Amino acid sequence: MSSPVVVPPRGGLLHILDAAGYSLAGLRRLWAETAARLECVAAIVVALAFLLRGVEVWHWLVAAALFALVLAVEALNTAIEVLTDRISPEWSQTAKDAKDLGSLAVGLLLTVNCVFVGLVLLGVI
């Protein structure tokens, strides 16, 4: 059985096109995660609440940036989990720590999102 051929990266605009394709593949992989789908549902709920509340444009911008950050951190957490499972298929404290730290990063950012949305909906900011 032959090993896969490593294709050298292309330059210029083709490199940008390739990078966009990798990003779309990552998005498809992230969509397979239940947590990411639930975060998207939460974003829709927040958007509906913002519409009903008639919040200011800057609230929308901050919420959109925070939501994008949640998905980015969720993607990194998923990458950590996938790599950890590949490198350490057996249980180990180190693997558990890596996964727990990735989960903590997502949890902290979700907390920031919830606090921001709560303050906006309560009219505090």
Short mmCIF file of C-alpha atoms in Angstrom, two decimals, residues 39-53 55 59-60 63-64 67 113-114 116-118 120-121:
data_model
loop_
_atom_site.label_atom_id
_atom_site.label_comp_id
_atom_site.label_asym_id
_atom_site.label_seq_id
_atom_site.Cartn_x
_atom_site.Cartn_y
_atom_site.Cartn_z
CA GLU A 39 -24.32 27.43 19.71
CA CYS A 40 -25.78 28.33 16.30
CA VAL A 41 -29.30 27.78 17.65
CA ALA A 42 -28.45 30.01 20.62
CA ALA A 43 -27.22 32.71 18.23
CA ILE A 44 -30.55 32.60 16.38
CA VAL A 45 -32.44 32.90 19.68
CA VAL A 46 -30.27 35.87 20.67
CA ALA A 47 -30.87 37.50 17.28
CA LEU A 48 -34.64 37.14 17.71
CA ALA A 49 -34.44 38.60 21.23
CA PHE A 50 -32.33 41.49 19.93
CA LEU A 51 -34.89 42.14 17.19
CA LEU A 52 -37.74 42.20 19.69
CA ARG A 53 -35.78 44.46 22.05
CA VAL A 55 -31.06 46.94 20.45
CA HIS A 59 -24.83 45.47 20.38
CA TRP A 60 -25.31 43.47 17.17
CA ALA A 63 -22.68 39.89 19.72
CA ALA A 64 -21.64 38.82 16.20
CA PHE A 67 -20.42 34.46 18.44
CA ASN A 113 -21.47 35.82 25.70
CA CYS A 114 -24.26 35.12 28.18
CA PHE A 116 -23.14 40.42 27.45
CA VAL A 117 -26.49 39.28 26.05
CA GLY A 118 -28.07 39.41 29.50
CA VAL A 120 -28.10 44.07 26.71
CA LEU A 121 -31.53 42.49 27.15
#
